[in-house]
Tab-separated table of C-alpha atoms in Angstrom:
chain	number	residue	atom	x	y	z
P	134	UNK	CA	-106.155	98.856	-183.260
P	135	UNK	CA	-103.568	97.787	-180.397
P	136	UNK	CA	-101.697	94.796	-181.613
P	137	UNK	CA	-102.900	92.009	-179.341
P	138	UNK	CA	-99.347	91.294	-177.632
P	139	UNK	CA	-98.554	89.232	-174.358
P	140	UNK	CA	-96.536	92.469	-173.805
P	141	UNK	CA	-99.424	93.956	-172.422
P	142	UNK	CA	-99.554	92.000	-169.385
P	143	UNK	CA	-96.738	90.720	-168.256
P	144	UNK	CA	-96.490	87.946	-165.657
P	145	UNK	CA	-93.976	86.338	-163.567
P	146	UNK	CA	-93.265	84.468	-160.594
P	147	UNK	CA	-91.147	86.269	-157.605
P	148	UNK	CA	-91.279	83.801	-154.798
P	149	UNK	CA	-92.960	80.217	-155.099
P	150	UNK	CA	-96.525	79.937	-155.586
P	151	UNK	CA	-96.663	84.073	-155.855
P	152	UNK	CA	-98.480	84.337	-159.478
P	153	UNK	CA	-97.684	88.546	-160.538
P	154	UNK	CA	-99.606	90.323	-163.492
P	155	UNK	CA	-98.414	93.424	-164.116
P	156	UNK	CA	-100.612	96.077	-166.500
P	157	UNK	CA	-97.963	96.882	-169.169
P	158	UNK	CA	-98.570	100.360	-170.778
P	159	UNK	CA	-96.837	102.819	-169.122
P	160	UNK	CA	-96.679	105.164	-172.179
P	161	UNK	CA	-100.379	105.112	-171.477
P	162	UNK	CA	-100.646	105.293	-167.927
P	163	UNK	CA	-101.472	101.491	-168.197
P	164	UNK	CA	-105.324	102.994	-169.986
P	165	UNK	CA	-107.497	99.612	-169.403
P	166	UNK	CA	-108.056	98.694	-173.577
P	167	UNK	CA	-110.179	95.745	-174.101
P	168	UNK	CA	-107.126	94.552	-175.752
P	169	UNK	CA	-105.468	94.982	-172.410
P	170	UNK	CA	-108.596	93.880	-170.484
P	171	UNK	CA	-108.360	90.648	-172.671
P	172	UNK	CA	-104.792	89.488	-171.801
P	173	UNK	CA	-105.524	90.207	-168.234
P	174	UNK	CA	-108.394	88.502	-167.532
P	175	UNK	CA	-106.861	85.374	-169.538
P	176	UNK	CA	-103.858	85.918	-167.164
P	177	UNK	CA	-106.074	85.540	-164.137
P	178	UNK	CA	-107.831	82.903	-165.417
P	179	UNK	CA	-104.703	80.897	-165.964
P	180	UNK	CA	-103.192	81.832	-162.729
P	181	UNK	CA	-106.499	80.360	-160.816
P	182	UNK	CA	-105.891	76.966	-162.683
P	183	UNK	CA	-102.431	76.670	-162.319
P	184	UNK	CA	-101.931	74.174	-159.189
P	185	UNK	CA	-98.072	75.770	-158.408
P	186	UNK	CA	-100.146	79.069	-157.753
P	187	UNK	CA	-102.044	80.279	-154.057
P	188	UNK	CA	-102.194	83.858	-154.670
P	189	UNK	CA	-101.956	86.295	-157.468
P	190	UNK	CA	-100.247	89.932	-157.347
P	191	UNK	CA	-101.877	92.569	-159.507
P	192	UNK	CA	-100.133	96.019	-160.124
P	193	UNK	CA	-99.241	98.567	-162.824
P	194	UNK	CA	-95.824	99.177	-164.626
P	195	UNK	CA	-94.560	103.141	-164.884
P	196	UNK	CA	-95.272	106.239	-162.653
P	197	UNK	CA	-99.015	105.005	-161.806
P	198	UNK	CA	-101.478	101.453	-161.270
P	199	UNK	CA	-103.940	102.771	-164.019
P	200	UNK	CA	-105.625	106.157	-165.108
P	201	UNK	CA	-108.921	104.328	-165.609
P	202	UNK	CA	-110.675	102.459	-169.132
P	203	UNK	CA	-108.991	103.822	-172.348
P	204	UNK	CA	-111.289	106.823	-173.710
P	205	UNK	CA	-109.368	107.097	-176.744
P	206	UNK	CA	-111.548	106.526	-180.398
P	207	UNK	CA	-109.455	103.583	-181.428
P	208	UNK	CA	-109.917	102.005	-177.784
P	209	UNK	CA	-113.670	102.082	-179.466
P	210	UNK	CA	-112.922	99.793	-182.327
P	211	UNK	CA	-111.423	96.992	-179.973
P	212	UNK	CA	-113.695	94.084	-179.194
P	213	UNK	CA	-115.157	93.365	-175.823
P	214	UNK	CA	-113.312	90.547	-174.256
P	215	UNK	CA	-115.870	88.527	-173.315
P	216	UNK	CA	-119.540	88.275	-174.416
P	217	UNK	CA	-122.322	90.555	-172.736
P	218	UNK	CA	-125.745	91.180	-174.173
P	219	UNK	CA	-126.580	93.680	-176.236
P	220	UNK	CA	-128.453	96.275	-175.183
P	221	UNK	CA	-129.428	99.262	-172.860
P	222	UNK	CA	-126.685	99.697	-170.140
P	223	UNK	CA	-124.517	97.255	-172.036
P	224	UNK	CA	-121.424	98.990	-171.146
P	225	UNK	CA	-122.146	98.650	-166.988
P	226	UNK	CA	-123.528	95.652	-167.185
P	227	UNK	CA	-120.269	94.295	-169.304
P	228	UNK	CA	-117.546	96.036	-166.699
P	229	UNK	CA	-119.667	94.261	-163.641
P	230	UNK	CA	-119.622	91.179	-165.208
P	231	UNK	CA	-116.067	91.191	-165.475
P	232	UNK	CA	-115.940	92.555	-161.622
P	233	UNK	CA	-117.537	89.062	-160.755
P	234	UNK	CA	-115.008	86.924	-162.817
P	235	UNK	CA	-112.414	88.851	-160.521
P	236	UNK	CA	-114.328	88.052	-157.503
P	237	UNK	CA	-115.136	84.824	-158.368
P	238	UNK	CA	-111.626	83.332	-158.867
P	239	UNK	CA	-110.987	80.852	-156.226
P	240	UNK	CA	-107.640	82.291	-155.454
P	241	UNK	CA	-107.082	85.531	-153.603
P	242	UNK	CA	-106.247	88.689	-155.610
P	243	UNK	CA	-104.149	91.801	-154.133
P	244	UNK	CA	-104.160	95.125	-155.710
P	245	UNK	CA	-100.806	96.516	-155.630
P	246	UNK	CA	-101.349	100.035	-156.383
P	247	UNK	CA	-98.736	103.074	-156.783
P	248	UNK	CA	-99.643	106.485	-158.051
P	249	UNK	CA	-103.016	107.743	-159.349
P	250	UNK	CA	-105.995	104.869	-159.571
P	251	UNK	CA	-108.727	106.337	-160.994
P	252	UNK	CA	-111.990	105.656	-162.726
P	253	UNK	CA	-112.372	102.003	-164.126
P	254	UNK	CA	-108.997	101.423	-162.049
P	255	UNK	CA	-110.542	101.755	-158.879
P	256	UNK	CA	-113.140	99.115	-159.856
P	257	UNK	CA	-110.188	96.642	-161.119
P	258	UNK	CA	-108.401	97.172	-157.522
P	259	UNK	CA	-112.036	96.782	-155.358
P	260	UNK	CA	-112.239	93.599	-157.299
P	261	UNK	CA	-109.403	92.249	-155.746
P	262	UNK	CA	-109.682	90.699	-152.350
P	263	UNK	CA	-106.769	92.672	-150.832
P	264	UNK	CA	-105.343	95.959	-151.623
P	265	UNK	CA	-102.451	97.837	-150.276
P	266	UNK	CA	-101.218	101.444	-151.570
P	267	UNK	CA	-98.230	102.996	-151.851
P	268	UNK	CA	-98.230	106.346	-149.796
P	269	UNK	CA	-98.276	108.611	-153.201
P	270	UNK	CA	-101.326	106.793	-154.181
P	271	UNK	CA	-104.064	108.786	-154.979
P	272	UNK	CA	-107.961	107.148	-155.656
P	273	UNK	CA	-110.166	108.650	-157.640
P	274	UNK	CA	-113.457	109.052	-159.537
P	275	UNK	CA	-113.984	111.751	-161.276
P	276	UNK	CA	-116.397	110.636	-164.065
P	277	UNK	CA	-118.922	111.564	-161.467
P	278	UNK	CA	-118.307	115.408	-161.757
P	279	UNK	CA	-120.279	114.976	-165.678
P	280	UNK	CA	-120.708	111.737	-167.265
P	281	UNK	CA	-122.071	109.116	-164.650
P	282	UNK	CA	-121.572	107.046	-161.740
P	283	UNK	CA	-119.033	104.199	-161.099
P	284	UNK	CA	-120.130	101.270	-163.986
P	285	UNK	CA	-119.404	98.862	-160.290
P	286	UNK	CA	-120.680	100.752	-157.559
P	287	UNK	CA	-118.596	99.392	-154.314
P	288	UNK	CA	-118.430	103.092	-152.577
P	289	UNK	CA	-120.985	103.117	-149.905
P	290	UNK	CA	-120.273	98.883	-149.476
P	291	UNK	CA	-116.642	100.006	-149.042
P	292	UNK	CA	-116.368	103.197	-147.809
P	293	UNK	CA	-119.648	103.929	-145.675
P	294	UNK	CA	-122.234	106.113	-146.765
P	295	UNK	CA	-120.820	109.439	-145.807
P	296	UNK	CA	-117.628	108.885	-147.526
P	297	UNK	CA	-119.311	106.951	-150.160
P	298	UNK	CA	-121.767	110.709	-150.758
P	299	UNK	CA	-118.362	112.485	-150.707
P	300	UNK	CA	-117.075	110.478	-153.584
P	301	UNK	CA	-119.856	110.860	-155.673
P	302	UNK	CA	-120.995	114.707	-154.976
P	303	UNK	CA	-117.510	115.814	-155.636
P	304	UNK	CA	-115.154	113.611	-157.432
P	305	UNK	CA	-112.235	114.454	-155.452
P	306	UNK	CA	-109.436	111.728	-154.915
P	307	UNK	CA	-108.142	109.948	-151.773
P	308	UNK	CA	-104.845	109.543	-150.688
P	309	UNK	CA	-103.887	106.960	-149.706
P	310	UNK	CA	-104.187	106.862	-145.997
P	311	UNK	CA	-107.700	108.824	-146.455
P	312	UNK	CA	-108.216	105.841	-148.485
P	313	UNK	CA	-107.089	103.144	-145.860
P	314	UNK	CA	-108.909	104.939	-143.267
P	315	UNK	CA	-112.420	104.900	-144.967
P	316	UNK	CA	-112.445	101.121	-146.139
P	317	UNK	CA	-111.073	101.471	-149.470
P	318	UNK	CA	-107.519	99.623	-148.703
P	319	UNK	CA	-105.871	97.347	-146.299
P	320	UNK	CA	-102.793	99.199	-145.555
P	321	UNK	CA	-100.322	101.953	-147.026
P	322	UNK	CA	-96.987	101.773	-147.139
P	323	UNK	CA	-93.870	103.859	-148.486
P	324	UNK	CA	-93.605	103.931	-151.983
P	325	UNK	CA	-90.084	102.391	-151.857
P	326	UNK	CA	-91.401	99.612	-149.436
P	327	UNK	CA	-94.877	98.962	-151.320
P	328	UNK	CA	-93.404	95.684	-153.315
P	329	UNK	CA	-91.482	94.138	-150.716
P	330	UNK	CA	-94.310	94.214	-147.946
P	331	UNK	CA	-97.296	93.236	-150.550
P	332	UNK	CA	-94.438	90.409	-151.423
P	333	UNK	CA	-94.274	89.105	-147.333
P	334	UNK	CA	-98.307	89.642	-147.272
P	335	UNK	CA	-98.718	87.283	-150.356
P	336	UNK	CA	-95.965	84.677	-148.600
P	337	UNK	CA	-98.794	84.276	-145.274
P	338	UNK	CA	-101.529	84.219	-147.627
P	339	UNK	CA	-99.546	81.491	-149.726
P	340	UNK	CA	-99.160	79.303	-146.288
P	341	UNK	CA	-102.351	78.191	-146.279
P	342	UNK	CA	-103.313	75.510	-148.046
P	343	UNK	CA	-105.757	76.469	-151.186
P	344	UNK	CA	-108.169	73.866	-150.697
P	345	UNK	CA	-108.814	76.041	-147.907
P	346	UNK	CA	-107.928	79.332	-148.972
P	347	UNK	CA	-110.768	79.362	-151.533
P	348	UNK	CA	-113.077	78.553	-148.489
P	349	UNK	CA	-112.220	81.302	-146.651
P	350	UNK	CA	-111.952	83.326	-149.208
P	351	UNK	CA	-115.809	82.999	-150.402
P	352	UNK	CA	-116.894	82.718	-146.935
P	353	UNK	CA	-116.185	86.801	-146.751
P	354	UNK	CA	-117.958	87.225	-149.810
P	355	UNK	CA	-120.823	85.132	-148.973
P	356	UNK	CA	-121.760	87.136	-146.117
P	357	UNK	CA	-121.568	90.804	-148.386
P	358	UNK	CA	-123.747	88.849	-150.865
P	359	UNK	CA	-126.079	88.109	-148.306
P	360	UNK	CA	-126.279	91.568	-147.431
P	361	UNK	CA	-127.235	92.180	-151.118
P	362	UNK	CA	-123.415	93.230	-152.462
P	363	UNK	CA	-124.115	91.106	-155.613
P	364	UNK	CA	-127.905	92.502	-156.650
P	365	UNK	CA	-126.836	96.130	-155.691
P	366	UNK	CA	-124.059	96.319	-157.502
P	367	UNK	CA	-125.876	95.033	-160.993
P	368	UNK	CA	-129.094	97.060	-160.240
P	369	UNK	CA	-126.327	100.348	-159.740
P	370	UNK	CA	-125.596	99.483	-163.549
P	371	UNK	CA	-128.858	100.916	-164.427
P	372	UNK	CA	-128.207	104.410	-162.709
P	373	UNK	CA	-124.981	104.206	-165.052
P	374	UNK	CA	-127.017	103.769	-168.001
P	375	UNK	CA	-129.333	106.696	-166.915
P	376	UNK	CA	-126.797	109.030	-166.110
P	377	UNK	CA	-125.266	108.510	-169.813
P	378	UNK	CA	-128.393	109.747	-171.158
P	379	UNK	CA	-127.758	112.819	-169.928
P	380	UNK	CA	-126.663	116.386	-171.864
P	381	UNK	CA	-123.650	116.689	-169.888
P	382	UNK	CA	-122.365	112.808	-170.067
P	383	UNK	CA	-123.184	113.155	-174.131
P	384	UNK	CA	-121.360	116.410	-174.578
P	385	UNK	CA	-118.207	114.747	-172.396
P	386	UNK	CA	-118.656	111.527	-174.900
P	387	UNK	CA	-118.912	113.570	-177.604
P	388	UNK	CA	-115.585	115.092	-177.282
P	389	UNK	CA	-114.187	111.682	-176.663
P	390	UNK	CA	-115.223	110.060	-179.886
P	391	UNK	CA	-114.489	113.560	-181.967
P	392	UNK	CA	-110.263	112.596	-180.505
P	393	UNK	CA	-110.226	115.342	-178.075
P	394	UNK	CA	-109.568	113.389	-174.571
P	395	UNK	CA	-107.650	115.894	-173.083
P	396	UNK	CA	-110.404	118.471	-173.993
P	397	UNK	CA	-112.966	116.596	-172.712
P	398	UNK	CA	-111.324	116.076	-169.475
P	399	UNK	CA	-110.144	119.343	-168.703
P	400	UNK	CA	-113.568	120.797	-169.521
P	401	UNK	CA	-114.371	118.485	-166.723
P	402	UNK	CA	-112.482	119.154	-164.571
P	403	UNK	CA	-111.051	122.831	-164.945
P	404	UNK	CA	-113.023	123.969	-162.136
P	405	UNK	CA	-112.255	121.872	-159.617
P	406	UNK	CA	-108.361	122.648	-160.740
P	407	UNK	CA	-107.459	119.317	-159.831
P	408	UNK	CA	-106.326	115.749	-161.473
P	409	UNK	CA	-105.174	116.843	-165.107
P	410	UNK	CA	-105.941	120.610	-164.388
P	411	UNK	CA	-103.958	121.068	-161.353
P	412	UNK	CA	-101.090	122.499	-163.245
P	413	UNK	CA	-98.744	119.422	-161.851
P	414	UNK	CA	-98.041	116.126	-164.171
P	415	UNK	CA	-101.079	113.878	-163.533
């Protein structure tokens, strides 16, 4: 098991009232462990109840923001890091639970995100309340190309339904201003300008006073809630559940728990000749 270590998520403060967490294994393409998932969501948690903090930065150390949840066997053995109950579709229904603690903080939450986002990543960044992409940012889902559906199902509330269909029928990435264009980000910058202007974006968000902020902040997510974001979202975990019932979703697991990750996800991939299989470091 990964040694539970702050190291993990590291956190600082770069301009007053500017809380940053920063997913800390590079080596791994910053994999989301539980034991990683842990730290972070206690980092958020005591960012939100820290009075000195308005708004929290959230981005990945290394070449990328995250390759997506940690398929590795010992990943297995880690312990959720909070309680969910047991039972069918526990996995979905855990990772959209955790969405909501996200989305229920009552400070605002950017994504900062560099390099390839995909899989459980690009649930982690659409739980923030802002995002903004460096323009080598690519967004990605391909678990839907033979083991299931997103676990949080923001596409077609995001994106629109004909992107959303696109996403899901194919499993081919975004960059980054496809990504901006269709609802999945705010803005895109250069890579070598991404921390400075997510940096001045926090400092206008961190003007106004929190009290407020919050208000504001649930006031957007209100409305999407009325519109059924909430109940769609946890009824997509069922689809989730379905789709891992499947012979193709159990073979892909199967080579997961046997140690063979890279297998599994060229076999899934090799004939699209993209992500891993494009021949280029990914």
């Amino acid at each position: 098991m990964e040694q539970a270590s702050p190291s993990l998520v590291l956190s600082d403060t770069p301009l007053a009232g500017i809380r940053r967490l920063t997913l800390n294994r590079p080596d791994k393409r910053n994999a989301l462990s539980n034991d990683l998932r842990r730290q972070l969501f206690a980092a958020l948690e005591a960012a939100d109840r820290d009075p000195e903090v308005r708004v929290i930065i959230l981005r990945g150390a290394g070449p990328c923001f995250s390759a997506g949840y940690d398929l590795s066997p010992e990943a297995g053995t880690q312990p959720p890091p909070y309680y969910t109950a047991d039972g069918p579709g526990f996995w979905p229904r855990h990772v959209v639970e955790g969405v909501f603690r996200i989305w229920d903080l009552a400070k605002p939450v950017i994504a900062q995100v560099h390099g390839w986002c995909l899989a459980g990543a690009t649930e982690l960044a659409t739980a923030c309340d802002l995002v903004y992409l460096a323009d080598d940012a690519r967004i990605g889902y391909p678990p839907v190309r033979g083991m299931s559906p997103p676990d949080t199902q923001f596409h077609p509330w995001l994106c629109g339904f004909r992107s959303a269909m696109e996403q899901m029928l194919t499993g081919d990435a975004l960059t980054a201003d496809e990504a901006v264009r269709v609802g999945f980000a705010n803005r895109a910058f250069p890579a070598g300008a991404l921390e400075r202007e997510v940096l001045a974006i926090a400092e206008r968000v961190a003007k106004v006073p929190p009290e407020v902020q919050q208000i504001n902040k649930r006031s957007v997510h209100r409305a999407m809630e009325a519109m059924g974001l909430r109940s769609a979202i946890r009824a997509g975990t069922e689809m989730q559940a379905l789709a891992m019932t499947t012979e193709a979703s159990r073979q892909t697991f199967a080579g997961f728990r046997a140690g063979d990750v890279r297998g599994a996800l060229d076999a899934r991939d090799g004939a699209f000749g993209d992500y891993r299989t494009s021949g280029k470091d990914s």
